[in-house]
Every structure is written in C-alpha cells, then in structure tokens.
Short mmCIF file of C-alpha atoms in Angstrom, two decimals:
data_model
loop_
_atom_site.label_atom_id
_atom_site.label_comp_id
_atom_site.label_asym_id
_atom_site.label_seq_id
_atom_site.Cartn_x
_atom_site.Cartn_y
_atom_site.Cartn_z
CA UNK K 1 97.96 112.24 77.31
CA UNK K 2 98.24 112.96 73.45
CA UNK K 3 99.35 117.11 73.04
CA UNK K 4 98.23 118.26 69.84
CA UNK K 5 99.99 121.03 67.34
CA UNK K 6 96.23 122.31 66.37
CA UNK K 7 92.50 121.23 67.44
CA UNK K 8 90.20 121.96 64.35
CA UNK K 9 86.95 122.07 65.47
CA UNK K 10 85.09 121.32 61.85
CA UNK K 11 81.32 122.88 62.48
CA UNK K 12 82.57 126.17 62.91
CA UNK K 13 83.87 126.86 59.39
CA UNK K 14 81.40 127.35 56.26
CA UNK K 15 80.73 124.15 54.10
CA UNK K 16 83.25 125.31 51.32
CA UNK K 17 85.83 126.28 53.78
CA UNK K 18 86.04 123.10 56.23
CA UNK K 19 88.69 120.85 53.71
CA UNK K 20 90.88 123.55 53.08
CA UNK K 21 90.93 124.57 56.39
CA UNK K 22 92.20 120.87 57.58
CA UNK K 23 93.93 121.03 55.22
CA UNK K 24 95.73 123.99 55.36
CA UNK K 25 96.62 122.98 59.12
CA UNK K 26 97.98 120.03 58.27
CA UNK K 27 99.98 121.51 55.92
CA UNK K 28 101.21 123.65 58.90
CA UNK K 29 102.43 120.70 61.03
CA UNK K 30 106.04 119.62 61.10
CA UNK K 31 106.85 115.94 60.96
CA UNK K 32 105.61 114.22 63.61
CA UNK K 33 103.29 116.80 64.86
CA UNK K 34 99.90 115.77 65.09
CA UNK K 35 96.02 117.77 64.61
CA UNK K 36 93.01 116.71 65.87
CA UNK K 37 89.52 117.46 64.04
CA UNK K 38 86.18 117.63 65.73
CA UNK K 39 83.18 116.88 63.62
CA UNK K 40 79.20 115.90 63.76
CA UNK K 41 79.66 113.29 61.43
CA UNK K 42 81.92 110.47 60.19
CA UNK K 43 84.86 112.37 57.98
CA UNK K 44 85.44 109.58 55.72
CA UNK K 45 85.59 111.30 52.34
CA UNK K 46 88.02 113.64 53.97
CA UNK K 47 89.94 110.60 55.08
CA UNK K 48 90.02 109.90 50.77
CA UNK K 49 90.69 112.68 49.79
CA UNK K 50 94.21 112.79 52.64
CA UNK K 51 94.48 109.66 50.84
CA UNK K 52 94.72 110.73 47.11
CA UNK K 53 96.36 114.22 47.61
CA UNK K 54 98.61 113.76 50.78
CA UNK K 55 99.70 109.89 49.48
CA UNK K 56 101.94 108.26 52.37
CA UNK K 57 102.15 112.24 54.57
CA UNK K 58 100.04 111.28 57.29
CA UNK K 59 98.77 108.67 59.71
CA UNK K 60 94.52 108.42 60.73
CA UNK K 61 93.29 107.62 63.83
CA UNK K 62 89.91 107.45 65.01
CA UNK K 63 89.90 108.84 68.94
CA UNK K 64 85.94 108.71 69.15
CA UNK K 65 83.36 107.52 66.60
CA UNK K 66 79.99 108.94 66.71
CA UNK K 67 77.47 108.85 67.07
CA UNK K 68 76.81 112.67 67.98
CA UNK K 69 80.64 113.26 67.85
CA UNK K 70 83.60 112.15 65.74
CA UNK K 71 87.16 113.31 66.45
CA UNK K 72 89.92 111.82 64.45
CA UNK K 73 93.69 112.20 64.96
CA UNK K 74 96.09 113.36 61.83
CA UNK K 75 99.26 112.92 62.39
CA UNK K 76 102.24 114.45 59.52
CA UNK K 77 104.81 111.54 58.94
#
C-alpha cells in the first residue's frame, strides 16, 4: 500500500487558498515523495496549471475518479 509524504484534503481550505496550498506541499516533498489530494470534483485545471508552472517536476495519477470523490496522486520527480 502507497505511504504518502502529505494527504491534502482540498474542501477544507477557502477557494483562493486551495492551489497554493497544493502547491505549497508539493513544493515541500523531496524527490520521489509523493501527496495525495482529496477533492469533490475533477482537478483538471490544477492538473494544467502543475503542467505550465512545475514543467517535467511531477508525475499525475488518478487513484479514484468521481463521481462524489476525486483523489489524485502527485508524485515530485
């Protein structure tokens, strides 16, 4: 079974706070380490935005999709 550095569980944090926060965690991870976010909906755009300001840092893996919860592993290469 997958151990996990941090467990960010998105609905708890204020609208303007939840991308920085995953952020910010990620940012906290050594290589290799790996997050996993909990969220009420599909976290696409956050996958985009990994994708434009974390270029080639991180790996993306969908653990459960919907469609009352979505949890997504982020791993830091």
């Amino acid at each position: 079974m997958q151990t996990y550095a941090k467990v960010i569980n998105v609905p708890d944090f204020p609208p303007r706070e939840k991308h920085p926060t995953i952020f910010n965690g990620f940012d906290e991870l050594a290589a290799g380490e790996t997050m996993m976010i909990v969220n009420d909906h599909d976290p696409r755009p956050l996958l985009y935005q990994f994708m434009m300001e974390r270029t080639e840092q991180f790996s993306w893996d969908y653990l459960e999709e919907g469609p009352e919860t979505w949890k997504v592993a982020i791993s830091k290469k």
